PDB file of C-alpha atoms in Angstrom:
ATOM      1  CA  MET G   1     -27.919   9.973 -67.992  1.00 60.00           C
ATOM      2  CA  SER G   2     -27.162  12.957 -67.399  1.00 56.00           C
ATOM      3  CA  GLY G   3     -30.008  16.062 -68.003  1.00 53.00           C
ATOM      4  CA  SER G   4     -28.766  19.799 -67.799  1.00 52.00           C
ATOM      5  CA  SER G   5     -27.875  22.861 -69.390  1.00 51.00           C
ATOM      6  CA  PRO G   6     -24.877  23.877 -72.111  1.00 52.00           C
ATOM      7  CA  PRO G   7     -22.031  23.097 -72.581  1.00 58.00           C
ATOM      8  CA  VAL G   8     -22.278  21.830 -69.019  1.00 85.00           C
ATOM      9  CA  VAL G   9     -24.126  18.177 -69.855  1.00 90.00           C
ATOM     10  CA  ASP G  10     -21.456  17.236 -72.299  1.00 94.00           C
ATOM     11  CA  ILE G  11     -19.196  17.216 -69.302  1.00 94.00           C
ATOM     12  CA  LEU G  12     -21.204  15.927 -66.812  1.00 95.00           C
ATOM     13  CA  THR G  13     -21.908  13.043 -68.506  1.00 95.00           C
ATOM     14  CA  TYR G  14     -18.036  12.398 -68.723  1.00 95.00           C
ATOM     15  CA  VAL G  15     -17.112  13.034 -65.607  1.00 95.00           C
ATOM     16  CA  ALA G  16     -20.640  10.517 -64.264  1.00 96.00           C
ATOM     17  CA  TRP G  17     -19.015   8.097 -67.197  1.00 96.00           C
ATOM     18  CA  LYS G  18     -14.866   8.465 -65.265  1.00 95.00           C
ATOM     19  CA  LEU G  19     -16.578   8.472 -62.084  1.00 96.00           C
ATOM     20  CA  SER G  20     -18.610   5.504 -62.666  1.00 96.00           C
ATOM     21  CA  GLY G  21     -16.970   2.701 -64.286  1.00 96.00           C
ATOM     22  CA  PHE G  22     -19.882   1.744 -66.278  1.00 96.00           C
ATOM     23  CA  PRO G  23     -18.915   0.666 -69.318  1.00 96.00           C
ATOM     24  CA  ARG G  24     -19.828   3.811 -72.287  1.00 94.00           C
ATOM     25  CA  HIS G  25     -22.915   2.648 -73.487  1.00 95.00           C
ATOM     26  CA  ARG G  26     -24.400   3.081 -69.962  1.00 96.00           C
ATOM     27  CA  VAL G  27     -23.511   6.313 -69.916  1.00 97.00           C
ATOM     28  CA  ILE G  28     -25.342   8.748 -71.642  1.00 97.00           C
ATOM     29  CA  GLY G  29     -26.627  12.583 -71.766  1.00 96.00           C
ATOM     30  CA  SER G  30     -30.152  14.520 -73.190  1.00 95.00           C
ATOM     31  CA  GLY G  31     -27.579  16.077 -75.111  1.00 94.00           C
ATOM     32  CA  THR G  32     -29.075  17.928 -78.407  1.00 96.00           C
ATOM     33  CA  ASN G  33     -32.315  15.956 -77.543  1.00 96.00           C
ATOM     34  CA  LEU G  34     -33.949  19.085 -76.499  1.00 94.00           C
ATOM     35  CA  ASP G  35     -32.374  21.119 -79.656  1.00 95.00           C
ATOM     36  CA  SER G  36     -33.100  18.888 -82.212  1.00 97.00           C
ATOM     37  CA  ALA G  37     -37.011  19.000 -81.482  1.00 96.00           C
ATOM     38  CA  ARG G  38     -36.849  22.510 -81.519  1.00 95.00           C
ATOM     39  CA  PHE G  39     -34.956  22.780 -84.704  1.00 97.00           C
ATOM     40  CA  ARG G  40     -37.515  20.422 -86.251  1.00 97.00           C
ATOM     41  CA  HIS G  41     -40.957  22.312 -84.758  1.00 96.00           C
ATOM     42  CA  LEU G  42     -39.078  25.846 -86.122  1.00 97.00           C
ATOM     43  CA  MET G  43     -38.423  23.841 -88.891  1.00 97.00           C
ATOM     44  CA  ALA G  44     -42.511  23.343 -89.257  1.00 98.00           C
ATOM     45  CA  GLU G  45     -43.337  26.756 -88.303  1.00 97.00           C
ATOM     46  CA  LYS G  46     -41.068  28.015 -91.518  1.00 97.00           C
ATOM     47  CA  LEU G  47     -42.639  25.584 -93.692  1.00 98.00           C
ATOM     48  CA  ASN G  48     -46.120  25.254 -92.625  1.00 98.00           C
ATOM     49  CA  LEU G  49     -45.812  21.589 -92.161  1.00 98.00           C
ATOM     50  CA  HIS G  50     -46.537  20.275 -88.710  1.00 97.00           C
ATOM     51  CA  PRO G  51     -43.048  18.541 -86.598  1.00 96.00           C
ATOM     52  CA  SER G  52     -42.385  14.752 -86.863  1.00 96.00           C
ATOM     53  CA  SER G  53     -42.798  15.880 -90.961  1.00 97.00           C
ATOM     54  CA  CYS G  54     -40.014  17.102 -90.729  1.00 97.00           C
ATOM     55  CA  HIS G  55     -36.666  15.899 -90.384  1.00 98.00           C
ATOM     56  CA  GLY G  56     -33.187  17.066 -88.589  1.00 97.00           C
ATOM     57  CA  TRP G  57     -30.721  16.745 -86.269  1.00 98.00           C
ATOM     58  CA  ILE G  58     -28.286  18.911 -84.510  1.00 97.00           C
ATOM     59  CA  VAL G  59     -24.816  16.900 -83.664  1.00 97.00           C
ATOM     60  CA  GLY G  60     -22.178  17.833 -81.528  1.00 95.00           C
ATOM     61  CA  GLU G  61     -21.976  19.846 -78.071  1.00 92.00           C
ATOM     62  CA  HIS G  62     -25.367  20.958 -76.523  1.00 86.00           C
ATOM     63  CA  GLY G  63     -25.442  24.336 -76.429  1.00 80.00           C
ATOM     64  CA  ASP G  64     -23.720  27.795 -78.666  1.00 84.00           C
ATOM     65  CA  SER G  65     -21.773  25.491 -80.909  1.00 88.00           C
ATOM     66  CA  SER G  66     -24.045  22.475 -81.710  1.00 93.00           C
ATOM     67  CA  VAL G  67     -24.197  21.751 -85.488  1.00 96.00           C
ATOM     68  CA  PRO G  68     -26.558  21.147 -88.013  1.00 97.00           C
ATOM     69  CA  VAL G  69     -26.391  18.565 -89.712  1.00 98.00           C
ATOM     70  CA  TRP G  70     -28.077  20.428 -93.401  1.00 98.00           C
ATOM     71  CA  SER G  71     -27.165  18.029 -95.628  1.00 97.00           C
ATOM     72  CA  GLY G  72     -30.346  15.808 -93.363  1.00 97.00           C
ATOM     73  CA  VAL G  73     -32.791  17.295 -93.851  1.00 98.00           C
ATOM     74  CA  ASN G  74     -35.558  16.776 -95.122  1.00 98.00           C
ATOM     75  CA  VAL G  75     -39.641  16.551 -96.013  1.00 98.00           C
ATOM     76  CA  ALA G  76     -40.347  13.420 -96.909  1.00 95.00           C
ATOM     77  CA  GLY G  77     -37.520  12.009 -98.107  1.00 95.00           C
ATOM     78  CA  VAL G  78     -37.082  14.858 -99.913  1.00 97.00           C
ATOM     79  CA  SER G  79     -33.542  16.731 -99.367  1.00 97.00           C
ATOM     80  CA  LEU G  80     -33.802  20.592 -97.923  1.00 98.00           C
ATOM     81  CA  GLN G  81     -30.426  20.929 -99.860  1.00 97.00           C
ATOM     82  CA  GLY G  82     -30.670  19.317-102.878  1.00 97.00           C
ATOM     83  CA  LEU G  83     -33.566  22.088-103.636  1.00 97.00           C
ATOM     84  CA  ASN G  84     -31.774  24.846-101.564  1.00 98.00           C
ATOM     85  CA  PRO G  85     -27.760  23.950-102.134  1.00 97.00           C
ATOM     86  CA  GLN G  86     -26.958  27.366-100.510  1.00 97.00           C
ATOM     87  CA  MET G  87     -28.918  26.178 -96.899  1.00 97.00           C
ATOM     88  CA  GLY G  88     -27.482  26.842 -94.023  1.00 95.00           C
ATOM     89  CA  THR G  89     -25.025  29.552 -95.530  1.00 95.00           C
ATOM     90  CA  ASP G  90     -24.365  33.082 -94.918  1.00 94.00           C
ATOM     91  CA  GLY G  91     -25.573  33.777 -98.907  1.00 95.00           C
ATOM     92  CA  ASP G  92     -29.512  31.859 -98.567  1.00 97.00           C
ATOM     93  CA  LYS G  93     -31.335  33.141 -99.346  1.00 96.00           C
ATOM     94  CA  GLU G  94     -34.117  31.504 -97.426  1.00 97.00           C
ATOM     95  CA  ASN G  95     -31.884  32.817 -94.280  1.00 97.00           C
ATOM     96  CA  TRP G  96     -32.255  28.872 -92.959  1.00 98.00           C
ATOM     97  CA  LYS G  97     -29.174  30.323 -91.028  1.00 96.00           C
ATOM     98  CA  GLN G  98     -31.782  32.328 -88.223  1.00 96.00           C
ATOM     99  CA  VAL G  99     -33.551  28.863 -87.192  1.00 97.00           C
ATOM    100  CA  HIS G 100     -30.374  27.137 -85.816  1.00 96.00           C
ATOM    101  CA  LYS G 101     -29.490  30.277 -84.169  1.00 94.00           C
ATOM    102  CA  ASP G 102     -33.307  30.606 -82.502  1.00 94.00           C
ATOM    103  CA  VAL G 103     -32.204  26.990 -81.298  1.00 94.00           C
ATOM    104  CA  VAL G 104     -29.544  27.988 -79.812  1.00 91.00           C
ATOM    105  CA  ALA G 105     -30.985  31.291 -78.415  1.00 90.00           C
ATOM    106  CA  GLY G 106     -34.404  29.440 -77.306  1.00 81.00           C
ATOM    107  CA  ALA G 107     -33.163  28.518 -73.674  1.00 72.00           C
ATOM    108  CA  TYR G 108     -31.276  31.676 -73.277  1.00 74.00           C
ATOM    109  CA  GLU G 109     -34.831  33.387 -73.867  1.00 77.00           C
ATOM    110  CA  VAL G 110     -35.907  31.009 -71.126  1.00 72.00           C
ATOM    111  CA  ILE G 111     -33.732  31.967 -68.925  1.00 73.00           C
ATOM    112  CA  LYS G 112     -33.567  36.186 -69.158  1.00 77.00           C
ATOM    113  CA  LEU G 113     -37.564  35.527 -68.983  1.00 77.00           C
ATOM    114  CA  LYS G 114     -38.379  33.401 -66.232  1.00 80.00           C
ATOM    115  CA  GLY G 115     -35.038  32.611 -63.687  1.00 76.00           C
ATOM    116  CA  TYR G 116     -34.683  28.543 -65.466  1.00 72.00           C
ATOM    117  CA  THR G 117     -35.435  25.325 -67.065  1.00 75.00           C
ATOM    118  CA  SER G 118     -37.065  22.950 -66.457  1.00 80.00           C
ATOM    119  CA  TRP G 119     -39.864  21.917 -69.170  1.00 83.00           C
ATOM    120  CA  ALA G 120     -38.191  21.729 -72.048  1.00 85.00           C
ATOM    121  CA  ILE G 121     -35.599  19.400 -70.988  1.00 88.00           C
ATOM    122  CA  GLY G 122     -37.564  17.638 -68.367  1.00 92.00           C
ATOM    123  CA  MET G 123     -40.094  16.271 -71.412  1.00 94.00           C
ATOM    124  CA  SER G 124     -36.519  15.653 -73.332  1.00 94.00           C
ATOM    125  CA  VAL G 125     -35.608  13.737 -70.780  1.00 95.00           C
ATOM    126  CA  ALA G 126     -39.078  11.550 -70.102  1.00 97.00           C
ATOM    127  CA  ASP G 127     -38.398  11.131 -74.086  1.00 97.00           C
ATOM    128  CA  LEU G 128     -35.408   9.556 -73.275  1.00 97.00           C
ATOM    129  CA  VAL G 129     -36.258   7.622 -70.740  1.00 97.00           C
ATOM    130  CA  GLU G 130     -38.987   6.306 -72.266  1.00 98.00           C
ATOM    131  CA  SER G 131     -37.115   4.796 -75.326  1.00 98.00           C
ATOM    132  CA  ILE G 132     -35.501   3.281 -72.317  1.00 98.00           C
ATOM    133  CA  GLN G 133     -38.055   1.529 -70.054  1.00 97.00           C
ATOM    134  CA  LYS G 134     -40.076  -0.070 -72.572  1.00 98.00           C
ATOM    135  CA  ASN G 135     -36.550  -1.102 -75.609  1.00 98.00           C
ATOM    136  CA  LEU G 136     -37.752   0.841 -77.720  1.00 98.00           C
ATOM    137  CA  HIS G 137     -34.556   1.163 -80.032  1.00 98.00           C
ATOM    138  CA  LYS G 138     -35.755   4.947 -81.038  1.00 98.00           C
ATOM    139  CA  VAL G 139     -33.166   7.168 -82.560  1.00 98.00           C
ATOM    140  CA  HIS G 140     -32.144   9.864 -80.190  1.00 98.00           C
ATOM    141  CA  PRO G 141     -29.248  12.829 -80.891  1.00 98.00           C
ATOM    142  CA  VAL G 142     -27.965  11.982 -77.021  1.00 98.00           C
ATOM    143  CA  SER G 143     -24.143  12.547 -75.339  1.00 97.00           C
ATOM    144  CA  THR G 144     -22.076   9.887 -76.350  1.00 97.00           C
ATOM    145  CA  LEU G 145     -18.589   9.423 -76.655  1.00 97.00           C
ATOM    146  CA  VAL G 146     -17.383   9.876 -79.887  1.00 97.00           C
ATOM    147  CA  GLN G 147     -13.616   9.659 -79.893  1.00 96.00           C
ATOM    148  CA  GLY G 148     -12.889   7.796 -82.652  1.00 96.00           C
ATOM    149  CA  MET G 149     -15.678   9.164 -84.791  1.00 96.00           C
ATOM    150  CA  TYR G 150     -15.523  11.833 -87.493  1.00 95.00           C
ATOM    151  CA  GLY G 151     -11.695  12.336 -86.589  1.00 93.00           C
ATOM    152  CA  VAL G 152     -12.695  13.504 -82.891  1.00 95.00           C
ATOM    153  CA  LYS G 153      -8.900  12.556 -80.660  1.00 94.00           C
ATOM    154  CA  ASP G 154     -10.405  13.342 -77.480  1.00 95.00           C
ATOM    155  CA  GLN G 155     -12.353  11.611 -74.437  1.00 95.00           C
ATOM    156  CA  VAL G 156     -15.245  14.296 -75.425  1.00 96.00           C
ATOM    157  CA  PHE G 157     -18.497  13.101 -75.586  1.00 96.00           C
ATOM    158  CA  LEU G 158     -21.232  14.921 -78.137  1.00 96.00           C
ATOM    159  CA  SER G 159     -23.815  14.367 -79.297  1.00 97.00           C
ATOM    160  CA  VAL G 160     -24.455  11.830 -82.251  1.00 98.00           C
ATOM    161  CA  PRO G 161     -27.960   9.561 -83.284  1.00 98.00           C
ATOM    162  CA  GLY G 162     -28.255   6.756 -80.880  1.00 98.00           C
ATOM    163  CA  VAL G 163     -30.445   4.113 -80.713  1.00 98.00           C
ATOM    164  CA  LEU G 164     -31.409   3.515 -77.018  1.00 98.00           C
ATOM    165  CA  GLY G 165     -32.305   1.064 -75.782  1.00 98.00           C
ATOM    166  CA  ASN G 166     -33.051  -1.399 -72.055  1.00 96.00           C
ATOM    167  CA  SER G 167     -28.911  -1.787 -71.999  1.00 95.00           C
ATOM    168  CA  GLY G 168     -28.958   1.849 -72.293  1.00 97.00           C
ATOM    169  CA  LEU G 169     -26.670   2.724 -75.735  1.00 98.00           C
ATOM    170  CA  THR G 170     -27.306  -0.293 -78.427  1.00 97.00           C
ATOM    171  CA  ASP G 171     -25.868   1.251 -81.633  1.00 97.00           C
ATOM    172  CA  VAL G 172     -25.066   4.570 -83.256  1.00 97.00           C
ATOM    173  CA  VAL G 173     -25.609   6.062 -86.129  1.00 97.00           C
ATOM    174  CA  HIS G 174     -22.903   6.640 -87.992  1.00 96.00           C
ATOM    175  CA  MET G 175     -24.228   9.764 -90.069  1.00 96.00           C
ATOM    176  CA  THR G 176     -22.597  11.097 -93.996  1.00 95.00           C
ATOM    177  CA  LEU G 177     -21.136  14.400 -93.511  1.00 97.00           C
ATOM    178  CA  LYS G 178     -20.547  16.839 -95.307  1.00 96.00           C
ATOM    179  CA  ALA G 179     -16.670  18.579 -94.864  1.00 96.00           C
ATOM    180  CA  ASP G 180     -18.030  21.332 -93.240  1.00 95.00           C
ATOM    181  CA  GLU G 181     -19.932  20.016 -90.356  1.00 97.00           C
ATOM    182  CA  GLU G 182     -17.412  16.959 -89.710  1.00 97.00           C
ATOM    183  CA  LYS G 183     -14.961  20.237 -89.602  1.00 96.00           C
ATOM    184  CA  GLN G 184     -17.579  21.889 -86.886  1.00 95.00           C
ATOM    185  CA  LEU G 185     -18.178  18.597 -85.161  1.00 96.00           C
ATOM    186  CA  VAL G 186     -14.459  18.633 -84.625  1.00 96.00           C
ATOM    187  CA  ASN G 187     -14.559  21.954 -83.904  1.00 93.00           C
ATOM    188  CA  SER G 188     -17.169  21.705 -80.801  1.00 90.00           C
ATOM    189  CA  ALA G 189     -14.665  18.461 -79.149  1.00 94.00           C
ATOM    190  CA  GLU G 190     -11.661  20.269 -79.560  1.00 93.00           C
ATOM    191  CA  THR G 191     -14.053  23.394 -77.362  1.00 88.00           C
ATOM    192  CA  LEU G 192     -15.548  20.926 -74.662  1.00 90.00           C
ATOM    193  CA  TRP G 193     -11.854  19.362 -74.997  1.00 93.00           C
ATOM    194  CA  ALA G 194     -10.465  22.641 -74.143  1.00 92.00           C
ATOM    195  CA  VAL G 195     -11.961  22.865 -70.324  1.00 90.00           C
ATOM    196  CA  GLN G 196     -12.370  19.394 -69.743  1.00 92.00           C
ATOM    197  CA  LYS G 197      -9.254  18.585 -70.072  1.00 91.00           C
ATOM    198  CA  GLU G 198      -8.844  20.749 -66.958  1.00 91.00           C
ATOM    199  CA  LEU G 199     -10.754  18.554 -64.716  1.00 91.00           C
ATOM    200  CA  LYS G 200      -8.992  16.359 -61.683  1.00 86.00           C
ATOM    201  CA  LEU G 201     -10.966  13.283 -61.732  1.00 80.00           C
TER     202      LEU G 201
END
């Protein structure tokens, strides 16, 4: 498992997969597991709810081009985008876009204040390890090979919801993304590929 700062984690996961010779389900990165936890926490603060009651996912690159899946954000099965069709857009009067901006800025803010990040990513990786070690079959947004999914053509590792068990990634949950979300995910893949294709492995 690879855990690192954005966007290095996705590229390091690719490198680990290439060098290890392991099958794709045995090599994962911490990806957007932490981003998604921060997203749910900030969402909960905005709604004055407990984070466990708020459901939302950040997919794609762990970093600046990450993709908030606004179409899937819900509380008790109630789609928030169904109540606010402009959710996450520039025209959103509730300014949900700021929640995603705060998620992306979170790590940079910690680095600015103390020089590095450690506790949050450590807790996030521990969460992933527990799911694997205890064979929980819990769904986490982890970095995995997404070539062939959502229109991604290149060999890149990005975060999508995956089921973790004692054999590694046992399954991928194929989210139904809206066209703009899928486009952002492909853009995220292209951003990584632009860096990754320069590697000599």
